[in-house]
Each structure stands twice: as structure tokens, then as C-alpha cells.
Backbone as a ProteinNet text record, in pm:
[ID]
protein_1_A
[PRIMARY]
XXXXXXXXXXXXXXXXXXXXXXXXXXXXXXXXXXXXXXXXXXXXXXXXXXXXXXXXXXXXXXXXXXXXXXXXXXXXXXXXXXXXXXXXXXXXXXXXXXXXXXXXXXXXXXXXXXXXXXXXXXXXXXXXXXXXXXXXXXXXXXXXXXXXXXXXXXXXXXXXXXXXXXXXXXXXXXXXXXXXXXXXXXXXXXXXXXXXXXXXXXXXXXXXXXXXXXXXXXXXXX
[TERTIARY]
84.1	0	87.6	40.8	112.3	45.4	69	11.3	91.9	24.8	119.1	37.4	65.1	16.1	67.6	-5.1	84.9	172.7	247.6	374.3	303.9	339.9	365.4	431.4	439.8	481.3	438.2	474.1	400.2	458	663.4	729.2	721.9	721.1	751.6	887.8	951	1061.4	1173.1	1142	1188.7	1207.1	1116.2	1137.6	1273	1269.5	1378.1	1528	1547.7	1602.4	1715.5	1612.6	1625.8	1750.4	1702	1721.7	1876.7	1853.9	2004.9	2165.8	2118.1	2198.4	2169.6	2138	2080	2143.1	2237.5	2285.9	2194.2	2215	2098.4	2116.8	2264.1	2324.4	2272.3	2208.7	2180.5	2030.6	2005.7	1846	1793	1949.9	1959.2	1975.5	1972.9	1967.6	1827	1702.7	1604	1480.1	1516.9	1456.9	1460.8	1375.6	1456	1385.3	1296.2	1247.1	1295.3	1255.3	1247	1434.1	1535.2	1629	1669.7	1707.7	1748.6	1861.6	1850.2	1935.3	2077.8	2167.6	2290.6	2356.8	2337.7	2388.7	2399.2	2222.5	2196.7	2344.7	2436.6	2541.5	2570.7	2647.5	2632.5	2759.4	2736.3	2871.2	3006.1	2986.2	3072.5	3049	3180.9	3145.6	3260	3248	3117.1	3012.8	2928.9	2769.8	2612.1	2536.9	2469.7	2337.1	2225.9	2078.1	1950.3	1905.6	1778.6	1668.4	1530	1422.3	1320.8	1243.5	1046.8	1123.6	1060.4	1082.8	989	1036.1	916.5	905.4	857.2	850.9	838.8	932.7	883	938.4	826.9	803.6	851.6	946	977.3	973.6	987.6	1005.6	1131.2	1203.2	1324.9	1387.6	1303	1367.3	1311.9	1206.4	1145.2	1156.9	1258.5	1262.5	1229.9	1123.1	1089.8	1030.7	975	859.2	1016.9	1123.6	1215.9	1246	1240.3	1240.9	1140.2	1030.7	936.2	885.1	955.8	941.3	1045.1	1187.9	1324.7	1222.5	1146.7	1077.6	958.2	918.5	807.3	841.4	964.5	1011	1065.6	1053.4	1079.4	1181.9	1272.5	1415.1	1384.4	1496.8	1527.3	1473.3	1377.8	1316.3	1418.9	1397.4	1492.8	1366.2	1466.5	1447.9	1468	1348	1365.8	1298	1394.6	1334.2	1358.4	1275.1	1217.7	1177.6	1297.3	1343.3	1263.7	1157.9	1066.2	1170.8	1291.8	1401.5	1484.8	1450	1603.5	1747.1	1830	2000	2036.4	1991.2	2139.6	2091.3	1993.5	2011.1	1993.1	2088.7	2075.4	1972.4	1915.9	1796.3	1866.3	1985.3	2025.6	2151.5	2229.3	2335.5	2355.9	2473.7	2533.6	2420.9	2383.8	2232.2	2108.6	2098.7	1942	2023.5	2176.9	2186.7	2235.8	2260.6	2271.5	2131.9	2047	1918.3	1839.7	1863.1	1838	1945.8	2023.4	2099.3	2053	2042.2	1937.6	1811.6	1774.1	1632.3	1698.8	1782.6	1793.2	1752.5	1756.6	1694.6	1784.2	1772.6	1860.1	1928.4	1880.5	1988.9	1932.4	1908.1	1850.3	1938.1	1797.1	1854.5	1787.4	1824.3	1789.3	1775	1729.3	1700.5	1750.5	1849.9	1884.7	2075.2	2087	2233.8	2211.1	2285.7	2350.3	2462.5	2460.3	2576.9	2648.6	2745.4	2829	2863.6	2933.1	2996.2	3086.5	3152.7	3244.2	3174.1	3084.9	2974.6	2959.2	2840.8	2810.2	2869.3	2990.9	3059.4	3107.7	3118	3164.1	3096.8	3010.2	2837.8	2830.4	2858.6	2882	2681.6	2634.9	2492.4	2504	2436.2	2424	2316.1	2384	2313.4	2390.4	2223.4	2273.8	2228.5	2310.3	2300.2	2291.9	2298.3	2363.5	2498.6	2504.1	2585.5	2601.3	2696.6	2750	2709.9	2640.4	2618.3	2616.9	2662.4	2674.9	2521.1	2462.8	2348	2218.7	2202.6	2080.7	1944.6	1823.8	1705.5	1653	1570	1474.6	1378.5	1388.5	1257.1	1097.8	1057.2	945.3	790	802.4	668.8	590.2	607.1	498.5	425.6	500.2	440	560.9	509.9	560.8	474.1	490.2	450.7	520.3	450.2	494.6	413.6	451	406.5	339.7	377.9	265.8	365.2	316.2	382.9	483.4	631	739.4	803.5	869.3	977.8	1160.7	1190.4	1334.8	1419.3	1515.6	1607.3	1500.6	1374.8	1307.8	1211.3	1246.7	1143.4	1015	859.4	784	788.3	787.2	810.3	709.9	620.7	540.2	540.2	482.4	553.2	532.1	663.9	633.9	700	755.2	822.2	968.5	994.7	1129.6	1235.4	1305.1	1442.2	1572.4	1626.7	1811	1868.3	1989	2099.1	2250.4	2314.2	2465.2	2526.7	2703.7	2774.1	2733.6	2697.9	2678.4	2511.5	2417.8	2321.6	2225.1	2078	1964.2	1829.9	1778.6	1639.8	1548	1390.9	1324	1182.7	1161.4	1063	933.3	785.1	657.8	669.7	595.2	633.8	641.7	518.3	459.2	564.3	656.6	758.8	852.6	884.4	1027.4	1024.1	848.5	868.6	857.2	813.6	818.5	938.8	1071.1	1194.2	1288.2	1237.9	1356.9	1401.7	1368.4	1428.4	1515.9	1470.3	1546.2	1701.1	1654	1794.6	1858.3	1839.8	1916.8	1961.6	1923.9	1980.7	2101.3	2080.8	2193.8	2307.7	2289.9	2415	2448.8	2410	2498.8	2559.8	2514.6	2587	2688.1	2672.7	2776.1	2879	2861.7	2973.7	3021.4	2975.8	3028.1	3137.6	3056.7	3142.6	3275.1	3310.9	3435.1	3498	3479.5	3546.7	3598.2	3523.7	3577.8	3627.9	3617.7	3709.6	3866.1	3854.6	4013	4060.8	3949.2	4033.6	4087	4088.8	4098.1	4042	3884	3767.4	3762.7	3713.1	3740	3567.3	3583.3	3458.5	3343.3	3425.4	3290.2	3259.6	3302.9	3253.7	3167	3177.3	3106.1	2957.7	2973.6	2898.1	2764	2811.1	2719.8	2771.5	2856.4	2904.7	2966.9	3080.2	3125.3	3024.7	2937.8	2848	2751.3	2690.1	2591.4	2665.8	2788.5	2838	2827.6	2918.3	2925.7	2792	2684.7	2556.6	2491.3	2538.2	2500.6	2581.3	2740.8	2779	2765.8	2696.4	2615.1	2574	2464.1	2356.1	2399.2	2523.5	2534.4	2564.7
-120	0	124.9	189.1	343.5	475	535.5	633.3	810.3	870.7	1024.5	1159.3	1177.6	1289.9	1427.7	1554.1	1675.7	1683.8	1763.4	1822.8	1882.6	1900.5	1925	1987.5	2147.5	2251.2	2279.1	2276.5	2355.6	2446.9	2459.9	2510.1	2669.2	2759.4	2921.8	2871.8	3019.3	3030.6	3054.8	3159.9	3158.2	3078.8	2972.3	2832.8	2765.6	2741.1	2731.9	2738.2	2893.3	2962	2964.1	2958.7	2915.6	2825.4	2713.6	2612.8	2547.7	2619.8	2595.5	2678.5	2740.1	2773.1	2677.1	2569.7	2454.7	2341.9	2280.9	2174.6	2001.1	1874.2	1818.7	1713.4	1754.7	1720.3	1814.8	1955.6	2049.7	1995	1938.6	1879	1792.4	1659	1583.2	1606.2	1729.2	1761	1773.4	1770.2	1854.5	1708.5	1628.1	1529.2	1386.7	1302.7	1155.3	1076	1120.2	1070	1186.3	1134.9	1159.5	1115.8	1100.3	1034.3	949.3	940.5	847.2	726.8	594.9	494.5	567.6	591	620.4	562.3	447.2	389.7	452.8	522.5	605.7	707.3	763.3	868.3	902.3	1015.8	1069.1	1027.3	1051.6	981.7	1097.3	1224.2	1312.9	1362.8	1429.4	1557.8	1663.7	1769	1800	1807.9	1836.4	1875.5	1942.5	1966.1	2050.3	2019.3	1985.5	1983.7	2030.6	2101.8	2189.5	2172	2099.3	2114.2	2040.5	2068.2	1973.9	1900.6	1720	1613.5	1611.3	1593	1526.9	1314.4	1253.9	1174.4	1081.4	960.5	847.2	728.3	597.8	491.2	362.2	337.3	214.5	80.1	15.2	-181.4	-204.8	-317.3	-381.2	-306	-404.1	-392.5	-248.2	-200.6	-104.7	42.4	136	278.3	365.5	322.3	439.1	526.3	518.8	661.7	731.4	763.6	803.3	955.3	871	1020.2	1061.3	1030.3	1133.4	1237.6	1198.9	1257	1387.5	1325.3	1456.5	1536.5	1523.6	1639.3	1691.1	1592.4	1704.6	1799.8	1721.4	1824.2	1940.6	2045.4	2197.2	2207.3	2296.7	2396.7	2412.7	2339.8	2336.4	2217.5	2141.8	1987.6	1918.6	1793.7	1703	1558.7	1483.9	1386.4	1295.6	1219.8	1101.1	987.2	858.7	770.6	678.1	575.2	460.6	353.1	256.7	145.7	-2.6	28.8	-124.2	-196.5	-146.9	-269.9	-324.4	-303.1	-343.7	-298.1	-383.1	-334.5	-394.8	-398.7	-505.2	-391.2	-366.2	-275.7	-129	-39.8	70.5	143.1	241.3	316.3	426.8	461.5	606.3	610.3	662.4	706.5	835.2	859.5	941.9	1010.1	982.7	1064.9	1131.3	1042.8	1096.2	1202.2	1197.3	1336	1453.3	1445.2	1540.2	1621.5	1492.5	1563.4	1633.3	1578.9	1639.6	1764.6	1750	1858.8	1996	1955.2	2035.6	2120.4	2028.3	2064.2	2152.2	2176.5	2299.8	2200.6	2101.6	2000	2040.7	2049.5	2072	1919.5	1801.3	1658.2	1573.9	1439.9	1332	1243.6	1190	1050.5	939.4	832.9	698.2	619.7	536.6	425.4	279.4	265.2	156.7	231.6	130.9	186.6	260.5	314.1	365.2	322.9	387.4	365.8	481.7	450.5	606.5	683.3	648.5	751.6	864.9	809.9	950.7	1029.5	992.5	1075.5	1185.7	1109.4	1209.1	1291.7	1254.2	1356.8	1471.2	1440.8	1583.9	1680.4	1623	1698	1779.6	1710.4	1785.6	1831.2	1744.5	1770.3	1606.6	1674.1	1589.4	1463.5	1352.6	1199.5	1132.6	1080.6	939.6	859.3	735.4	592.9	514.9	370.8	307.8	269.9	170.6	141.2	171.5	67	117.4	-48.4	-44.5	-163.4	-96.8	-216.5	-244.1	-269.1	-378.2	-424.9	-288.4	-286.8	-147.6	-253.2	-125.2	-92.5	-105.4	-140.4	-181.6	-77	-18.2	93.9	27.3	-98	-164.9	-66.7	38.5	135.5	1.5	-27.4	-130.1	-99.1	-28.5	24.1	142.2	217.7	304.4	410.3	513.1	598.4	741.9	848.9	952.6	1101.9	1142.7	1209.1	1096.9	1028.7	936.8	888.3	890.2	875.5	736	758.5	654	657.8	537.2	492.8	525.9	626.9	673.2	653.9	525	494.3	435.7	397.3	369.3	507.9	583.8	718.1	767.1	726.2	758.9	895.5	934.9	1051.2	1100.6	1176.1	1240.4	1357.7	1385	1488.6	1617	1695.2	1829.7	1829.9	1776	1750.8	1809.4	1825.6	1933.9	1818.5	1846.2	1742.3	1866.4	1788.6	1879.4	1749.1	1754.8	1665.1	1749.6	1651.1	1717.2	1575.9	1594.4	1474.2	1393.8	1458.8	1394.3	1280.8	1304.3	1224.1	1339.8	1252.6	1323.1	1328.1	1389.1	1393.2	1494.2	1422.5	1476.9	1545	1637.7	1665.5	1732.6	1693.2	1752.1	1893.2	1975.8	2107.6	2214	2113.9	2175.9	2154.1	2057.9	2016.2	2104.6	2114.2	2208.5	2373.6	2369.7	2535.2	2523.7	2476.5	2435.2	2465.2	2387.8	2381.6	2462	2534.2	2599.9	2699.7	2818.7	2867.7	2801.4	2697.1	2640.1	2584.3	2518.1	2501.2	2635.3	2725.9	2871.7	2879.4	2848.1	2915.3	2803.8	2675	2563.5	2575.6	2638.4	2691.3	2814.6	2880.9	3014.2	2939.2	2844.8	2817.2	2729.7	2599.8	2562	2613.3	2741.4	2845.8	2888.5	2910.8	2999.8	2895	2783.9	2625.2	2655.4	2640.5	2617.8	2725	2857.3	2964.6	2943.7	2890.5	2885.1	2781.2	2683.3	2548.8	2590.7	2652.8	2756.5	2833.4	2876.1	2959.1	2942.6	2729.2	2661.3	2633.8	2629	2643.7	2465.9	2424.7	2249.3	2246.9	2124.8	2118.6	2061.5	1978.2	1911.1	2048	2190.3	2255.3	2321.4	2317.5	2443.2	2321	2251.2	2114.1	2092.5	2124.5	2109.3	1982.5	1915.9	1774	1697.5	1799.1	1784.1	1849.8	1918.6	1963.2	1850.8	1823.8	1670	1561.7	1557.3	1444.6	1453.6	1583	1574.7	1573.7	1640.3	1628.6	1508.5	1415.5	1256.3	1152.8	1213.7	1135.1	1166.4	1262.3	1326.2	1267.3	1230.4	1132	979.2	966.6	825.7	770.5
0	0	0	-65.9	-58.6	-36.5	102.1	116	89.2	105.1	38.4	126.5	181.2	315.6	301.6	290.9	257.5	406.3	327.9	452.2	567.6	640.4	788.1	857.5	841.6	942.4	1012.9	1182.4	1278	1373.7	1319	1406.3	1360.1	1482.7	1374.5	1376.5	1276.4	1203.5	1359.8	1426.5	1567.9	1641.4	1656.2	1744.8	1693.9	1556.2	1503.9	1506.9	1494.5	1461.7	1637.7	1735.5	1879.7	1892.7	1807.6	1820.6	1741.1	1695.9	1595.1	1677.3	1778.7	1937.2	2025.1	1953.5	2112.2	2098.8	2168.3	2142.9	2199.5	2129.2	2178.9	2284	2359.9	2485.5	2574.7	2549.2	2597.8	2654.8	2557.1	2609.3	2659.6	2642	2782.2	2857.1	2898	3089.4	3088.9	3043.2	3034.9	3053.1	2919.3	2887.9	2895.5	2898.4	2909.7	2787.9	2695.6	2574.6	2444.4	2324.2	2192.6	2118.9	2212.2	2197.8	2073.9	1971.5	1877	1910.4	1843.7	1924.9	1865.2	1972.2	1957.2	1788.9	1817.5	1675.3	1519.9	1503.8	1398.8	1405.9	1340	1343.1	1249.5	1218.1	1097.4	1020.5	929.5	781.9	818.8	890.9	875.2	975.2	1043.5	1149.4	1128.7	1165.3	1279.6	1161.8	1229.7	1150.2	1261.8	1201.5	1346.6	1185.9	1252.7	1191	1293.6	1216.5	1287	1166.4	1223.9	1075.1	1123.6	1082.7	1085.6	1020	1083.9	1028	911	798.9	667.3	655.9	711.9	736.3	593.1	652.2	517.8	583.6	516.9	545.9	424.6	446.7	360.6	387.7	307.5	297.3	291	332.8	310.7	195.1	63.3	-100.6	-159.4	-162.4	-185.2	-120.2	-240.2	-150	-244.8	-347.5	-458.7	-398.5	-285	-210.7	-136.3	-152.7	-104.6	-225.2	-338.4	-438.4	-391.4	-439.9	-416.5	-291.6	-221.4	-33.4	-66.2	-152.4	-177	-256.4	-318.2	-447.3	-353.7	-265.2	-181.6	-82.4	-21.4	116.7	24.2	157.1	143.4	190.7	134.8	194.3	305.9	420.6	572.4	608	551.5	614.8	658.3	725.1	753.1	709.8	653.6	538.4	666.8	761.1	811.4	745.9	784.1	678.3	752.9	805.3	837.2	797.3	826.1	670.3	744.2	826.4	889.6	928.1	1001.2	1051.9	977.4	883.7	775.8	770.7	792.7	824.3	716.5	590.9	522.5	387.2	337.8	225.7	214.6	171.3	150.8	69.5	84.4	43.2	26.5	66	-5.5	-24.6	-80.8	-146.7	-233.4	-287.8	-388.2	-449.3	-559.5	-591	-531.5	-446.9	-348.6	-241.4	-227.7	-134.1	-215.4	-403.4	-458.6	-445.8	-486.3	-486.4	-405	-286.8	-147.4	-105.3	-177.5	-121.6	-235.3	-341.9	-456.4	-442.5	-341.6	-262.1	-105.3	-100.9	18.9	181.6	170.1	267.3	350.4	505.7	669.4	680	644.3	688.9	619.8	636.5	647.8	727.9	836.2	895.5	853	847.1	818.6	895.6	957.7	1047.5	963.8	954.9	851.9	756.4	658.5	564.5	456.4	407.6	327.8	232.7	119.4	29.9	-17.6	-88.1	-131.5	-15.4	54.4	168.2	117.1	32.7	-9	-83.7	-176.4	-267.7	-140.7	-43.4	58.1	145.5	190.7	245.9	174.9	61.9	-43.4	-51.1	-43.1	-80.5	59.7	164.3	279	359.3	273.2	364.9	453	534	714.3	674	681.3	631.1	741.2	829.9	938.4	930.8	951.9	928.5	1021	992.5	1070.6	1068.1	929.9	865.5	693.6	630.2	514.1	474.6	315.4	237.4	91.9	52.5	-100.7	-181.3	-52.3	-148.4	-82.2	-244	-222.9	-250.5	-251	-189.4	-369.8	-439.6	-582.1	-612.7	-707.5	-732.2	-777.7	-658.7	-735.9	-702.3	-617.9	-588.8	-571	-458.9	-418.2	-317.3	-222.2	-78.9	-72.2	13.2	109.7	153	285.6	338.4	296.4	304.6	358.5	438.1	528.5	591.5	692.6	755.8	879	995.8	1096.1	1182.6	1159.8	1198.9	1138.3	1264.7	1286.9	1431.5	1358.2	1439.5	1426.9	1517.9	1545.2	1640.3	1780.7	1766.3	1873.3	1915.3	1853.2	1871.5	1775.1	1794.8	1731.8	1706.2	1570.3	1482.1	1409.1	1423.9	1358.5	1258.5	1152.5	1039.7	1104.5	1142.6	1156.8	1298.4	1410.3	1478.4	1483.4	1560.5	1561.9	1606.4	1476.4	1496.7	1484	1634.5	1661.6	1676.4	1569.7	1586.6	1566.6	1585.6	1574.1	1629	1621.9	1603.5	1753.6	1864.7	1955.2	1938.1	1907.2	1857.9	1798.2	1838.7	1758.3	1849.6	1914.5	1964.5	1864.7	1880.4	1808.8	1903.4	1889.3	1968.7	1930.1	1983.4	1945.3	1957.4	1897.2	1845.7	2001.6	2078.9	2216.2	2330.1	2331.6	2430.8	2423.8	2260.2	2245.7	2248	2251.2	2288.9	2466.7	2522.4	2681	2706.8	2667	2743.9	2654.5	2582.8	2524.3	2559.9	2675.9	2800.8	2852.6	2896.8	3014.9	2916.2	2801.4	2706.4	2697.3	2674.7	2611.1	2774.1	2839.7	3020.9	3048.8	2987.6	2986.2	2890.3	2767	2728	2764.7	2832.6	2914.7	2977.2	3090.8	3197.6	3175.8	3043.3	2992.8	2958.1	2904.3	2818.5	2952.6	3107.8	3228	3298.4	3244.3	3310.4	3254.4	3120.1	3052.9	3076.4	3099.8	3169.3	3297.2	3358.2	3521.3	3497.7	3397.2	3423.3	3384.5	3303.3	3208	3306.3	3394.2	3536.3	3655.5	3674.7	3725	3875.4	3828.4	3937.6	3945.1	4058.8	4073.8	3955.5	3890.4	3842.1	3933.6	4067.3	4134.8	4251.4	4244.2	4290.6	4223.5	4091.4	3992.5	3931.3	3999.9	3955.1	4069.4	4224.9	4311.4	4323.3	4296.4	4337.3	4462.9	4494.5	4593.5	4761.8	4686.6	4844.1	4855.7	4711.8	4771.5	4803.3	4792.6	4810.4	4997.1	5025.1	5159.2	5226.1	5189.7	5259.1	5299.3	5181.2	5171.5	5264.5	5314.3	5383.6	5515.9	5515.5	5705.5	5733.4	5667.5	5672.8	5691.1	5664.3	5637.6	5839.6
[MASK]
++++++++++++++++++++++++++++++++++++++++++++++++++++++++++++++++++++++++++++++++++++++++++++++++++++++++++++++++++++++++++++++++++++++++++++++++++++++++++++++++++++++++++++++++++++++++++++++++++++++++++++++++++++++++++++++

């Protein structure tokens, strides 16, 4: 079956824009879901991605709904693609990230391999994988999704969802969560940036940490 769903914006340009000052270690202090499995990583670093997910749904052998998702997404999207558990064949390579990169696209991640690594690093747009295979993906248009909710690294993904990645991983978040904590992120990289100053000024870190006082508070008690 093949379904085809219009796009899906719901972030303003500001939420955004926020966000591309936000690192997504910054938001593991914050959060304990939307997380991608570590494994997914990118072909190149450094690299930094900010964008509404445009969602797509593939089969093992079958990744023809993959063009057509690069020709629907819009300049700044991020191209997630959700390969139903398949690790042994690639669905993208060399071409689909000219094309995507043609299209002004913010990344693509994959849940599954890839091919053409050096193609893609040249190209220098942000593509994560798992791994690297030879044997590719069949243009039979038999099935696929796009725009519908898809599983990314173990994280249900809905179109229009705010995805921040960079070389450290990838969390993706509902449009309503990431305007919630995105104070509290912009207040975590000040204080990160105040950390590495006082660490350069040779401040102990388990003092600038609150570490060494819970520690002692905890052994009062003991």
C-alpha cells in the first residue's frame, strides 16, 4: 500500500532559529524521551541539523517513495526515513543526497544503511546511518509511506516535529515540548559556556557542579 500525506509545518521560524543555538546534549539535561538509538550517526562531522521532520516509510527492497518525499520536502526539512528494521540494504546514497541537497533539505537521517559515503561527504549535507552496504534498496513502488507517523532509532516521529541533531546524537521533539523547554535550554548553554570559563580559570569542576556539596551532605547522613 502506498500512502502520500501533505507536509507538515508547525514550528515558527523563531522556534527554530532558537534552536540551531541549542545543542541536543543540551536537552539531555532537560529530557529523558524523543532520543534516537545512539547507533543512527552521521557519515561526517562535525555537523549541526535543525528542521520539521518530513517523514517516510519504507520496505526492506522497496525505497521508490524516497524520491518522491526529496521532491516534496521543502528547503530546511529534515528527510527522516524509516526502513521497517532493515539493516542489510541501503535506500540512499550518492544521488538521493545530490538531490536532497538540490532541494535545500537541513539533513537526512535513516534508520537503517547507506551507500556512497564519499559521494556524501563531499556533498557535505548531514546523512545518518547506521551502517554502510553495497546491497541497495529496488525501485518496485509497491508500498511506502509519507508524511505518517514513522519509528526513528526507537522514537515515534510524527511529520512536523522538531528534529536537533549534531555529532553527539539526535532527539526529536513535538512542536509543544520544544517550545516548553527551550528557556530552560538557552539558560543551559549560558551556563555551559560559564562552566568552561571557570574550568580555564581553574575552578574544581565538582565545585562548579554542586558535586562535591551533595556528596558531603550525603555522607552526614550516612
Amino acid at each position: 500500500m502506498i500512502t502520500i500525506n501533505p507536509r507538515v509545518n508547525s514550528l515558527p521560524d523563531d522556534l527554530l532559529q532558537r534552536y540551531r543555538q541549542i545543542d541536543p546534549a543540551t536537552v539531555g539535561h532537560l529530557l529523558e524521551f524523543g532520543f534516537c538509538d545512539p547507533e543512527i550517526r552521521p557519515l561526517r562531522t562535525p555537523c549541526s541539523v535543525v528542521g520539521p521532520a518530513f517523514t517516510v516509510r519504507t520496505s526492506a527492497l522497496d525505497s521508490t517513495i524516497v524520491h518522491l518525499a526529496i521532491d516534496m520536502a521543502e528547503p530546511g526539512d529534515v528527510l527522516v526515513i524509516d526502513r521497517s528494521g532493515d539493516r542489510r540494504h541501503a535506500c540512499w546514497g550518492g544521488m538521493t543526497t545530490l538531490a536532497a541537497k538540490m532541494r535545500d533539505l537541513a539533513g537526512v537521517i535513516i534508520d537503517g544503511c547507506v551507500t556512497d559515503p564519499l559521494e556524501i561527504e563531499e556533498m557535505q549535507l548531514p546523512v545518518y546511518g547506521r551502517s554502510i552496504s553495497a546491497l541497495t534498496t529496488k525501485g518496485l513502488a509497491l508500498m511506502g509511506e509519507i508524511n505518517t507517523t514513522v519509528q526513528i532509532g526507537g522514537v515515534p516521529t510524527s511529520p512536523g516535529e522538531l528534529v536537533v541533531a549534531d555529532s553527539d546524537g539526535i532527539v526529536i521533539m513535538p512542536p509543544a515540548v520544544a517550545a516548553q523547554i527551550v528557556d530552560k535550554a538557552e539558560v543551559g548553554e549560558s551556563r555551559s559556556a560559564w562552566i568552561r570559563e571557570e574550568l580555564l580559570n581553574g575552578t574544581k569542576i565538582s565545585e562548579l557542579s554542586g558535586a562535591a556539596a551533595k556528596l558531603r551532605a550525603q555522607m552526614e547522613k550516612q
